[in-house]
Every structure is written in C-alpha cells, then in structure tokens.
CSV table of C-alpha atoms and ligand atoms in Angstrom, one decimal:
chain,number,residue,atom,x,y,z
A,1,MET,CA,-69.8,-38.9,-49.2
A,2,SER,CA,-73.0,-36.9,-49.5
A,3,ASP,CA,-73.4,-33.5,-47.8
A,4,MET,CA,-76.6,-35.0,-46.4
A,5,LEU,CA,-76.3,-36.9,-43.1
A,6,LEU,CA,-80.0,-38.0,-43.2
A,7,THR,CA,-82.4,-38.3,-46.1
A,8,LEU,CA,-86.0,-39.5,-46.3
A,9,GLU,CA,-87.3,-40.3,-49.8
A,10,GLY,CA,-91.0,-40.9,-50.4
A,11,VAL,CA,-91.6,-42.2,-46.8
A,12,HIS,CA,-95.1,-43.4,-46.0
A,13,THR,CA,-96.2,-44.4,-42.6
A,14,HIS,CA,-99.4,-46.1,-41.5
A,15,ILE,CA,-100.5,-46.2,-37.9
A,16,GLY,CA,-103.0,-49.0,-37.6
A,17,ALA,CA,-105.6,-48.3,-40.3
A,18,TYR,CA,-104.6,-44.7,-40.7
A,19,HIS,CA,-102.3,-43.5,-43.5
A,20,ILE,CA,-100.4,-40.7,-41.8
A,21,LEU,CA,-97.3,-39.9,-43.9
A,22,HIS,CA,-97.9,-39.6,-47.6
A,23,GLY,CA,-94.4,-39.6,-49.1
A,24,VAL,CA,-92.1,-37.5,-46.9
A,25,ASP,CA,-89.0,-36.1,-48.6
A,26,LEU,CA,-86.5,-34.6,-46.3
A,27,ALA,CA,-82.8,-33.9,-46.4
A,28,VAL,CA,-80.7,-33.0,-43.3
A,29,PRO,CA,-77.3,-31.6,-44.2
A,30,ARG,CA,-74.3,-32.4,-42.0
A,31,GLY,CA,-73.3,-30.0,-39.3
A,32,GLN,CA,-76.4,-27.8,-39.7
A,33,LEU,CA,-79.6,-27.3,-37.8
A,34,THR,CA,-82.7,-28.2,-39.8
A,35,MET,CA,-86.1,-27.0,-38.6
A,36,LEU,CA,-89.2,-29.2,-39.3
A,37,LEU,CA,-92.2,-26.9,-39.0
A,38,GLY,CA,-95.9,-27.2,-39.6
A,39,ARG,CA,-99.3,-26.9,-38.1
A,40,ASN,CA,-100.5,-29.3,-35.4
A,41,GLY,CA,-101.3,-32.8,-36.6
A,42,VAL,CA,-99.5,-32.6,-40.0
A,43,GLY,CA,-97.1,-35.5,-39.2
A,44,LYS,CA,-94.0,-34.0,-37.6
A,45,THR,CA,-93.8,-36.3,-34.6
A,46,THR,CA,-94.7,-39.3,-36.8
A,47,THR,CA,-91.8,-38.4,-39.1
A,48,LEU,CA,-89.4,-38.4,-36.2
A,49,ARG,CA,-90.8,-41.6,-34.8
A,50,THR,CA,-90.4,-43.2,-38.3
A,51,ILE,CA,-86.8,-42.1,-38.5
A,52,MET,CA,-86.2,-43.7,-35.1
A,53,GLY,CA,-87.9,-47.0,-36.1
A,54,LEU,CA,-90.7,-46.5,-33.5
A,55,TRP,CA,-93.1,-46.7,-36.5
A,56,GLN,CA,-92.1,-48.7,-39.5
A,57,ALA,CA,-92.2,-46.9,-42.9
A,58,SER,CA,-94.6,-48.8,-45.1
A,59,ALA,CA,-92.9,-47.4,-48.2
A,60,GLY,CA,-89.9,-45.2,-49.1
A,61,ARG,CA,-86.3,-45.1,-47.9
A,62,ILE,CA,-84.5,-43.6,-45.0
A,63,THR,CA,-80.7,-43.2,-45.3
A,64,PHE,CA,-78.3,-42.2,-42.5
A,65,ASN,CA,-74.7,-41.5,-43.4
A,66,GLY,CA,-75.0,-43.5,-46.6
A,67,GLN,CA,-76.6,-46.5,-44.9
A,68,ASP,CA,-80.2,-47.6,-45.5
A,69,ILE,CA,-81.8,-47.7,-42.0
A,70,THR,CA,-85.4,-48.0,-43.2
A,71,ARG,CA,-85.8,-51.5,-41.8
A,72,LEU,CA,-83.6,-51.3,-38.7
A,73,HIS,CA,-85.0,-51.6,-35.2
A,74,THR,CA,-84.8,-48.6,-32.8
A,75,PRO,CA,-81.8,-49.9,-30.7
A,76,ALA,CA,-79.8,-50.4,-33.9
A,77,ILE,CA,-80.7,-46.9,-35.1
A,78,ALA,CA,-79.8,-45.4,-31.7
A,79,ALA,CA,-76.5,-47.3,-31.8
A,80,LEU,CA,-75.5,-45.2,-34.9
A,81,ASP,CA,-75.3,-42.3,-32.5
A,82,ILE,CA,-78.6,-40.8,-33.2
A,83,ALA,CA,-80.3,-39.3,-30.1
A,84,TYR,CA,-84.1,-38.6,-29.9
A,85,VAL,CA,-85.7,-36.4,-27.4
A,86,PRO,CA,-89.5,-37.1,-27.6
A,87,GLU,CA,-92.2,-34.5,-26.9
A,88,ASN,CA,-92.8,-36.1,-23.4
A,89,MET,CA,-89.1,-35.9,-22.8
A,90,GLY,CA,-88.8,-39.5,-21.4
A,91,ILE,CA,-87.5,-38.4,-18.0
A,92,PHE,CA,-87.8,-40.6,-14.9
A,93,ALA,CA,-89.5,-38.3,-12.3
A,94,ASP,CA,-88.6,-40.5,-9.3
A,95,LEU,CA,-84.9,-40.7,-10.1
A,96,THR,CA,-82.4,-37.9,-9.5
A,97,VAL,CA,-81.0,-35.8,-12.3
A,98,LYS,CA,-77.7,-37.7,-11.9
A,99,GLU,CA,-79.5,-41.1,-12.2
A,100,ASN,CA,-81.4,-39.9,-15.3
A,101,MET,CA,-78.0,-38.9,-16.8
A,102,LEU,CA,-76.4,-42.2,-15.9
A,103,LEU,CA,-79.2,-44.2,-17.5
A,104,ALA,CA,-78.6,-42.3,-20.7
A,105,ALA,CA,-74.8,-42.9,-20.6
A,106,ARG,CA,-74.4,-46.3,-22.2
A,107,LYS,CA,-70.7,-46.5,-21.3
A,108,ALA,CA,-71.0,-45.5,-17.6
A,109,LYS,CA,-72.2,-47.5,-14.6
A,110,HIS,CA,-71.3,-44.9,-12.1
A,111,ALA,CA,-71.1,-41.1,-12.2
A,112,ARG,CA,-67.3,-41.3,-11.9
A,113,ASP,CA,-67.2,-43.3,-15.2
A,114,MET,CA,-68.9,-40.4,-17.1
A,115,ASP,CA,-66.8,-38.3,-19.3
A,116,GLU,CA,-65.9,-35.5,-16.9
A,117,GLU,CA,-65.0,-33.0,-19.6
A,118,ARG,CA,-68.2,-33.6,-21.4
A,119,LEU,CA,-70.2,-33.3,-18.2
A,120,GLN,CA,-68.6,-29.9,-17.4
A,121,TRP,CA,-69.6,-28.8,-20.9
A,122,ILE,CA,-73.2,-29.9,-20.4
A,123,PHE,CA,-73.2,-28.1,-17.0
A,124,LYS,CA,-72.2,-24.9,-18.8
A,125,LEU,CA,-74.9,-25.4,-21.4
A,126,PHE,CA,-77.5,-26.2,-18.8
A,127,PRO,CA,-76.6,-24.9,-15.3
A,128,ALA,CA,-79.8,-26.4,-13.8
A,129,VAL,CA,-78.5,-29.9,-14.5
A,130,GLU,CA,-75.6,-29.3,-12.2
A,131,LYS,CA,-77.6,-27.3,-9.6
A,132,PHE,CA,-80.2,-30.0,-9.2
A,133,TRP,CA,-77.8,-33.0,-9.7
A,134,ASN,CA,-79.0,-34.9,-6.6
A,135,HIS,CA,-82.6,-33.8,-6.7
A,136,PRO,CA,-85.5,-35.9,-8.1
A,137,ALA,CA,-86.1,-34.9,-11.7
A,138,GLY,CA,-89.8,-34.7,-11.0
A,139,LYS,CA,-89.1,-31.6,-8.9
A,140,LEU,CA,-87.7,-29.6,-11.9
A,141,SER,CA,-89.7,-27.0,-13.7
A,142,GLY,CA,-90.9,-27.7,-17.3
A,143,GLY,CA,-88.0,-25.8,-18.8
A,144,GLN,CA,-85.5,-27.5,-16.6
A,145,LYS,CA,-86.9,-31.0,-17.5
A,146,GLN,CA,-86.6,-30.1,-21.1
A,147,MET,CA,-82.9,-29.1,-20.5
A,148,LEU,CA,-82.3,-32.4,-18.7
A,149,ALA,CA,-83.9,-34.3,-21.6
A,150,VAL,CA,-81.5,-32.6,-24.0
A,151,SER,CA,-78.6,-33.2,-21.7
A,152,ARG,CA,-79.4,-36.9,-21.5
A,153,ALA,CA,-79.4,-37.0,-25.3
A,154,ILE,CA,-75.9,-35.5,-25.5
A,155,VAL,CA,-74.3,-37.3,-22.5
A,156,GLU,CA,-72.2,-39.1,-25.1
A,157,PRO,CA,-71.1,-37.7,-28.5
A,158,ARG,CA,-73.8,-37.9,-31.1
A,159,ARG,CA,-73.8,-37.5,-34.8
A,160,LEU,CA,-77.5,-36.5,-35.0
A,161,LEU,CA,-79.7,-35.0,-32.4
A,162,ILE,CA,-83.4,-35.1,-33.0
A,163,VAL,CA,-85.6,-33.0,-30.7
A,164,ASP,CA,-89.4,-32.7,-30.7
A,165,GLU,CA,-90.7,-29.2,-29.8
A,166,PRO,CA,-88.1,-28.2,-27.2
A,167,SER,CA,-89.7,-24.8,-26.7
A,168,LYS,CA,-93.2,-26.1,-26.0
A,169,GLY,CA,-94.7,-24.5,-22.9
A,170,LEU,CA,-91.5,-22.7,-21.9
A,171,ALA,CA,-91.4,-19.1,-20.5
A,172,PRO,CA,-89.7,-16.6,-22.8
A,173,VAL,CA,-86.5,-16.5,-20.6
A,174,MET,CA,-86.3,-20.3,-20.8
A,175,ILE,CA,-86.7,-20.1,-24.6
A,176,ASP,CA,-83.7,-17.7,-24.7
A,177,ASN,CA,-81.6,-20.1,-22.6
A,178,MET,CA,-82.6,-23.0,-24.9
A,179,ILE,CA,-81.7,-21.1,-28.0
A,180,THR,CA,-78.3,-20.2,-26.5
A,181,ALA,CA,-77.7,-23.9,-25.7
A,182,PHE,CA,-78.7,-25.0,-29.2
A,183,GLN,CA,-76.4,-22.4,-30.7
A,184,GLN,CA,-73.5,-23.8,-28.7
A,185,LEU,CA,-74.5,-27.4,-29.6
A,186,LYS,CA,-74.5,-26.3,-33.3
A,187,ALA,CA,-71.1,-24.8,-32.9
A,188,SER,CA,-69.8,-28.1,-31.5
A,189,GLY,CA,-70.5,-29.6,-35.0
A,190,VAL,CA,-73.4,-31.9,-34.2
A,191,THR,CA,-76.2,-32.2,-36.8
A,192,ILE,CA,-79.6,-31.2,-35.4
A,193,LEU,CA,-83.1,-31.8,-36.5
A,194,LEU,CA,-85.7,-29.8,-34.5
A,195,VAL,CA,-89.4,-29.9,-34.7
A,196,GLU,CA,-91.0,-26.5,-33.8
A,197,GLN,CA,-94.3,-24.7,-33.8
A,198,ASN,CA,-92.7,-21.5,-32.6
A,199,ILE,CA,-91.6,-19.6,-35.7
A,200,ASN,CA,-89.5,-17.1,-33.7
A,201,PHE,CA,-87.6,-19.9,-32.1
A,202,ALA,CA,-87.1,-21.4,-35.6
A,203,LYS,CA,-86.0,-18.1,-37.1
A,204,ARG,CA,-83.3,-17.6,-34.5
A,205,LEU,CA,-81.8,-21.1,-34.8
A,206,GLY,CA,-82.5,-22.7,-38.1
A,207,ASP,CA,-80.1,-23.0,-41.0
A,208,ARG,CA,-82.4,-25.1,-43.2
A,209,VAL,CA,-86.2,-25.5,-42.9
A,210,ALA,CA,-88.7,-28.0,-44.1
A,211,VAL,CA,-92.4,-27.3,-43.7
A,212,MET,CA,-95.0,-30.2,-43.5
A,213,ASP,CA,-98.6,-30.2,-44.4
A,214,ASP,CA,-100.9,-33.2,-44.5
A,215,GLY,CA,-98.2,-35.9,-44.2
A,216,ARG,CA,-95.8,-34.4,-46.7
A,217,VAL,CA,-93.0,-31.8,-46.9
A,218,VAL,CA,-94.4,-29.0,-48.9
A,219,HIS,CA,-91.5,-26.5,-48.7
A,220,ALA,CA,-87.8,-26.9,-48.1
A,221,GLY,CA,-85.0,-24.3,-48.2
A,222,ALA,CA,-83.0,-21.9,-46.3
A,223,MET,CA,-84.5,-20.7,-43.0
A,224,GLN,CA,-83.4,-17.2,-43.7
A,225,ALA,CA,-85.5,-17.1,-46.9
A,226,LEU,CA,-88.6,-18.2,-45.1
A,227,ALA,CA,-87.9,-15.9,-42.2
A,228,GLU,CA,-87.9,-12.9,-44.6
A,229,ASP,CA,-91.0,-13.9,-46.5
A,230,GLU,CA,-94.1,-13.3,-44.4
A,231,VAL,CA,-96.5,-14.1,-47.2
A,232,LEU,CA,-94.9,-17.5,-47.6
A,233,GLN,CA,-94.9,-18.0,-43.8
A,234,GLN,CA,-98.6,-17.2,-43.7
A,235,SER,CA,-99.5,-19.5,-46.6
A,236,LEU,CA,-97.4,-22.4,-45.2
A,237,LEU,CA,-98.0,-22.1,-41.5
A,238,GLY,CA,-101.2,-20.0,-41.3
A,239,LEU,CA,-102.5,-18.6,-38.1
A,240,ALA,CA,-101.5,-21.6,-36.0
A,241,LEU,CA,-98.2,-19.7,-35.4
B,302,LIG,N1,-100.8,-43.4,-32.1
B,302,LIG,C1,-101.6,-42.8,-33.1
B,302,LIG,N2,-102.8,-43.4,-33.5
B,302,LIG,C2,-103.6,-42.8,-34.4
B,302,LIG,N3,-103.3,-41.7,-35.0
B,302,LIG,C3,-102.2,-41.0,-34.7
B,302,LIG,C4,-101.3,-41.5,-33.7
B,302,LIG,N4,-100.3,-40.7,-33.6
B,302,LIG,C5,-100.6,-39.6,-34.4
B,302,LIG,N5,-101.7,-39.9,-35.1
B,302,LIG,C6,-102.3,-39.0,-36.1
B,302,LIG,O1,-101.3,-38.7,-37.1
B,302,LIG,C7,-101.4,-37.4,-37.5
B,302,LIG,C8,-100.1,-36.7,-37.3
B,302,LIG,O2,-99.7,-36.6,-36.0
B,302,LIG,P1,-98.4,-36.1,-35.5
B,302,LIG,O3,-97.3,-36.7,-36.2
B,302,LIG,O4,-98.3,-36.3,-34.0
B,302,LIG,O5,-98.5,-34.6,-35.8
B,302,LIG,P2,-97.6,-33.3,-35.4
B,302,LIG,O6,-96.5,-33.8,-34.6
B,302,LIG,O7,-97.3,-32.6,-36.6
B,302,LIG,O8,-98.5,-32.4,-34.5
B,302,LIG,C9,-102.5,-36.7,-36.7
B,302,LIG,O9,-103.7,-36.7,-37.4
B,302,LIG,C10,-102.7,-37.6,-35.5
B,302,LIG,O10,-104.0,-37.6,-35.0
B,303,LIG,MG1,-95.9,-33.4,-32.6
C-alpha cells in the first residue's frame, strides 16, 4: 500500500466556461499534515471541492487509499471517511451546538447515541463546544464557530480531514488554540489537508507543503524547508502573506 493516502494527478477543473485547475498534482501522505498554500484566487478551494466531488474534474485522476474516486459523487466520497470543512463552515445558526453535532453524527439520532469517549475528547480539544452545548450556534464568535465546524467534521472517526482556511479572521489567541487542537488531532493519527494563507500558522503545523499558483501546484516538499527559506517563500507566496 502506498504511503500516500490521497493523490491528485494532472487534475483539471472547469467551472462553467472557466478553466480553473490546469493539471494539479498533489500527494498527501498518511498520518501527516499537508498544507496547501497560495495567493488568493489560485485554485485552493477549487482543488478541495474537486476532491470532494463538488466540482467534477474534467481530466486527471484522484486516488484515495488506492481507490480511484475521480468520478464518485460527494456522498460516496464522504462515506470513505473523508470530512470537509468548507470556508463558510456550513454551520446551522438557528440550531444549537448539540444539534449541529448530532446532524454531523451519521450513526446517532440522539445525543445519548453519540460516542461519549469521543465527545469528551472533542470537548477537551474545543472547550467552547461543551460550554455552549445548548446555545444556538449563531451566537458563537467566529473562532468558536470554526471550532464547532472542525468538531462536526471529527464527530466520528475520519481517515482524512480537509479544512479550508481555519485561521481566517481569527484573533491571535484563537489561532493559538486552533494550532494546539490540530497538533492533538495530528497526534491522534488522522491525515489532514489544510488550506492556509497564514504562513505562520502553516509553519507551526505543517509536515508537508504544496504551493499553488494559477491552477497548478508549483512547489511541493517539506514544510520545514520552505519555512527556513525566506527567498523561496517570497517568490512563491509574494506579498499576499
Ligand atoms: N463558482 C465560481 N464561478 C466562477 N469562477 C469561480 C468560481 N469559484 C471560483 N472561481 C474562480 O476560480 C479561481 C480560483 O478560485 P478559488 O479556488 O476559490 O481560489 P483560492 O481558494 O485559492 O482563493 C478564481 O479565479 C475564482 O474567481
Ligand atoms: Mg479559497
């Protein structure tokens, strides 16, 4: 079995008449955290949506755990224990935190059916989820919503967790909390693919990094190597960071 849990080979995606992804090559190793970086508008979100089948790849191949998933529909992809936290987080503002969690738990109809041990683990990672358990999710701060969104994604065991810009708009203290939580998630063995614009967040968490530009991956390697090379960072990521 390959060391790679997820691979994209030459993936092209069209959105309507627009050709957005121009042959994305990406490899996500098992048990590691891979950062997908790049300036605004280069195709990071489109790449994630294409992995999840929310856009259809017009060419190329996406493989998960040795299985070709390029033509699968989103529910079939999610059923492989791949969780996706989109940029808008997909939280139901009128529902309580508990109800949001329940909706994400495919195997539970009532809170008492949820895996108690797992829930306690999530409460430790994200104390706000426990604190506001019976409050409407819409009342949470931006950072707390982000934490609820990640909690929903891990309410059941996942093999791959895909998160789009978890640090976006967060205060520095919330970013620190988020980094701690992802470090613990990583330690639990789950494979993670994170989109980021915040290079400091990326440096503190990433094992591997892929940098996109204009619908392609233009650099891939160890996060550490990119973190130590400011000239390369500047040329790949420019002033946007
Ligand atoms: N629904 C859409 N319709 C048309 N163009 C889109 C749509 N979504 C994204 N794009 C375009 O695709 C390109 C890549 O967008 P995106 O993947 O969101 O970039 P990133 O996440 O890296 O900021 C951008 O030029 C964006 O304008
Ligand atoms: Mg995006």
